[in-house]
Amino acid sequence: MMSKSDSAPFSYEGLDRVIHEKARLGLLTSLMAHPKGLAFADLKQLCGLTDGNLSRHLAVLQEAGLVEVTKGYEGNRPHTTCRLTKSGRRRFLDYLAVLERLVRDAAKAAGREAPPLGRLGFVST
């Protein structure tokens, strides 16, 4: 029996809709580059989002178990830190592997060689 991936090789089932949204993709990429986490304000600036947009996207990622949001205080000021969870990091790397396959398939279809994943700056761990 043929699996769906064999019969529909260009369906890219691993493109997770939670991750694939542009703002969330940017948030996860920012958090991947900062394993210890980022302050809400830093994440907001890096991704060019408003407070409301960032809060909503973080809530979606948190509900999906991809991101951990920690609220506390620094001195007398509220401080929110966001970081990838271990499973969030794994899911994001799996997602990137599917994106890599998509890029390779598209480059092959266009008659060009796709760059190796390492040249794109991604490393699998």
mmCIF file of C-alpha atoms in Angstrom:
data_model
loop_
_atom_site.group_PDB
_atom_site.id
_atom_site.type_symbol
_atom_site.label_atom_id
_atom_site.label_comp_id
_atom_site.label_asym_id
_atom_site.label_seq_id
_atom_site.Cartn_x
_atom_site.Cartn_y
_atom_site.Cartn_z
ATOM 1 C CA MET A 1 0.000 0.000 0.000
ATOM 2 C CA MET A 2 1.286 3.435 -0.928
ATOM 3 C CA SER A 3 1.552 6.084 1.788
ATOM 4 C CA LYS A 4 0.179 9.579 1.193
ATOM 5 C CA SER A 5 3.725 10.935 0.922
ATOM 6 C CA ASP A 6 4.453 8.404 -1.859
ATOM 7 C CA SER A 7 1.276 9.165 -3.805
ATOM 8 C CA ALA A 8 1.381 12.942 -3.192
ATOM 9 C CA PRO A 9 5.068 13.877 -2.890
ATOM 10 C CA PHE A 10 4.331 17.614 -3.125
ATOM 11 C CA SER A 11 1.689 17.752 -0.368
ATOM 12 C CA TYR A 12 4.298 18.739 2.277
ATOM 13 C CA GLU A 13 2.236 17.409 5.184
ATOM 14 C CA GLY A 14 4.883 18.596 7.663
ATOM 15 C CA LEU A 15 4.174 22.276 6.985
ATOM 16 C CA ASP A 16 2.600 22.953 10.361
ATOM 17 C CA ARG A 17 -0.053 25.702 10.108
ATOM 18 C CA VAL A 18 0.734 26.883 13.643
ATOM 19 C CA ILE A 19 4.344 27.548 12.620
ATOM 20 C CA HIS A 20 3.799 28.498 8.976
ATOM 21 C CA GLU A 21 2.084 31.845 9.654
ATOM 22 C CA LYS A 22 4.558 34.641 8.832
ATOM 23 C CA ALA A 23 4.678 36.340 12.250
ATOM 24 C CA ARG A 24 4.957 33.031 14.141
ATOM 25 C CA LEU A 25 7.695 31.860 11.801
ATOM 26 C CA GLY A 26 9.611 35.040 12.665
ATOM 27 C CA LEU A 27 8.989 34.575 16.383
ATOM 28 C CA LEU A 28 10.214 30.991 16.360
ATOM 29 C CA THR A 29 13.280 31.915 14.309
ATOM 30 C CA SER A 30 14.116 34.709 16.770
ATOM 31 C CA LEU A 31 13.703 32.368 19.729
ATOM 32 C CA MET A 32 15.775 29.664 18.025
ATOM 33 C CA ALA A 33 18.614 32.183 17.745
ATOM 34 C CA HIS A 34 18.278 33.001 21.473
ATOM 35 C CA PRO A 35 18.031 29.676 23.363
ATOM 36 C CA LYS A 36 17.914 31.376 26.782
ATOM 37 C CA GLY A 37 14.867 33.340 25.664
ATOM 38 C CA LEU A 38 14.012 36.914 24.850
ATOM 39 C CA ALA A 39 12.197 39.685 26.649
ATOM 40 C CA PHE A 40 8.763 40.546 25.232
ATOM 41 C CA ALA A 41 10.014 44.017 24.169
ATOM 42 C CA ASP A 42 13.028 42.546 22.337
ATOM 43 C CA LEU A 43 10.864 39.987 20.546
ATOM 44 C CA LYS A 44 8.400 42.723 19.616
ATOM 45 C CA GLN A 45 11.174 44.817 18.069
ATOM 46 C CA LEU A 46 12.910 41.919 16.281
ATOM 47 C CA CYS A 47 9.666 40.792 14.630
ATOM 48 C CA GLY A 48 8.111 44.215 14.033
ATOM 49 C CA LEU A 49 4.871 43.411 15.865
ATOM 50 C CA THR A 50 2.540 45.434 18.055
ATOM 51 C CA ASP A 51 1.956 44.428 21.677
ATOM 52 C CA GLY A 52 -1.440 42.969 20.786
ATOM 53 C CA ASN A 53 -0.213 41.021 17.756
ATOM 54 C CA LEU A 54 2.757 39.635 19.646
ATOM 55 C CA SER A 55 0.570 38.614 22.597
ATOM 56 C CA ARG A 56 -1.890 36.818 20.321
ATOM 57 C CA HIS A 57 0.793 34.945 18.355
ATOM 58 C CA LEU A 58 2.595 33.970 21.565
ATOM 59 C CA ALA A 59 -0.690 32.635 22.967
ATOM 60 C CA VAL A 60 -1.126 30.415 19.880
ATOM 61 C CA LEU A 61 2.447 29.143 20.151
ATOM 62 C CA GLN A 62 2.085 28.602 23.906
ATOM 63 C CA GLU A 63 -1.189 26.671 23.464
ATOM 64 C CA ALA A 64 0.582 24.457 20.920
ATOM 65 C CA GLY A 65 3.389 23.756 23.424
ATOM 66 C CA LEU A 66 6.056 25.420 21.285
ATOM 67 C CA VAL A 67 6.837 28.406 23.492
ATOM 68 C CA GLU A 68 7.059 29.021 27.221
ATOM 69 C CA VAL A 69 6.128 32.487 28.499
ATOM 70 C CA THR A 70 7.357 33.477 31.962
ATOM 71 C CA LYS A 71 6.009 36.593 33.654
ATOM 72 C CA GLY A 72 7.740 38.223 36.573
ATOM 73 C CA TYR A 73 9.304 41.447 37.735
ATOM 74 C CA GLU A 74 12.671 43.114 37.303
ATOM 75 C CA GLY A 75 12.791 45.597 40.117
ATOM 76 C CA ASN A 76 9.293 47.088 40.220
ATOM 77 C CA ARG A 77 8.647 46.647 36.503
ATOM 78 C CA PRO A 78 6.773 43.725 34.939
ATOM 79 C CA HIS A 79 9.039 41.540 32.797
ATOM 80 C CA THR A 80 7.928 38.828 30.370
ATOM 81 C CA THR A 81 10.414 36.325 28.932
ATOM 82 C CA CYS A 82 9.670 33.968 26.050
ATOM 83 C CA ARG A 83 11.631 30.890 25.026
ATOM 84 C CA LEU A 84 11.233 27.775 22.915
ATOM 85 C CA THR A 85 10.285 24.591 24.735
ATOM 86 C CA LYS A 86 12.314 21.457 24.042
ATOM 87 C CA SER A 87 9.443 20.010 21.970
ATOM 88 C CA GLY A 88 9.002 23.402 20.275
ATOM 89 C CA ARG A 89 12.634 23.359 19.186
ATOM 90 C CA ARG A 90 12.228 19.805 17.820
ATOM 91 C CA ARG A 91 8.999 20.664 15.986
ATOM 92 C CA PHE A 92 10.585 23.770 14.484
ATOM 93 C CA LEU A 93 13.616 21.784 13.270
ATOM 94 C CA ASP A 94 11.262 19.173 11.768
ATOM 95 C CA TYR A 95 9.349 21.988 10.076
ATOM 96 C CA LEU A 96 12.602 23.412 8.666
ATOM 97 C CA ALA A 97 13.456 19.982 7.227
ATOM 98 C CA VAL A 98 10.144 19.992 5.332
ATOM 99 C CA LEU A 99 10.838 23.532 4.114
ATOM 100 C CA GLU A 100 14.274 22.397 2.951
ATOM 101 C CA ARG A 101 12.651 19.577 0.959
ATOM 102 C CA LEU A 102 10.193 22.062 -0.558
ATOM 103 C CA VAL A 103 13.038 24.402 -1.596
ATOM 104 C CA ARG A 104 14.998 21.507 -3.112
ATOM 105 C CA ASP A 105 11.934 20.253 -5.016
ATOM 106 C CA ALA A 106 11.178 23.742 -6.319
ATOM 107 C CA ALA A 107 14.810 24.323 -7.355
ATOM 108 C CA LYS A 108 14.907 20.937 -9.090
ATOM 109 C CA ALA A 109 11.652 21.716 -10.912
ATOM 110 C CA ALA A 110 13.161 25.033 -12.017
ATOM 111 C CA GLY A 111 16.287 23.233 -13.238
ATOM 112 C CA ARG A 112 18.595 24.609 -10.564
ATOM 113 C CA GLU A 113 20.498 23.049 -7.696
ATOM 114 C CA ALA A 114 19.270 24.063 -4.216
ATOM 115 C CA PRO A 115 21.922 25.153 -1.697
ATOM 116 C CA PRO A 116 22.686 22.636 1.055
ATOM 117 C CA LEU A 117 20.813 23.305 4.305
ATOM 118 C CA GLY A 118 24.023 24.309 6.084
ATOM 119 C CA ARG A 119 24.499 27.148 3.580
ATOM 120 C CA LEU A 120 21.082 28.483 4.566
ATOM 121 C CA GLY A 121 22.352 28.762 8.133
ATOM 122 C CA PHE A 122 20.221 25.986 9.675
ATOM 123 C CA VAL A 123 21.771 23.290 11.761
ATOM 124 C CA SER A 124 19.962 20.198 12.925
ATOM 125 C CA THR A 125 20.538 19.055 16.484
#
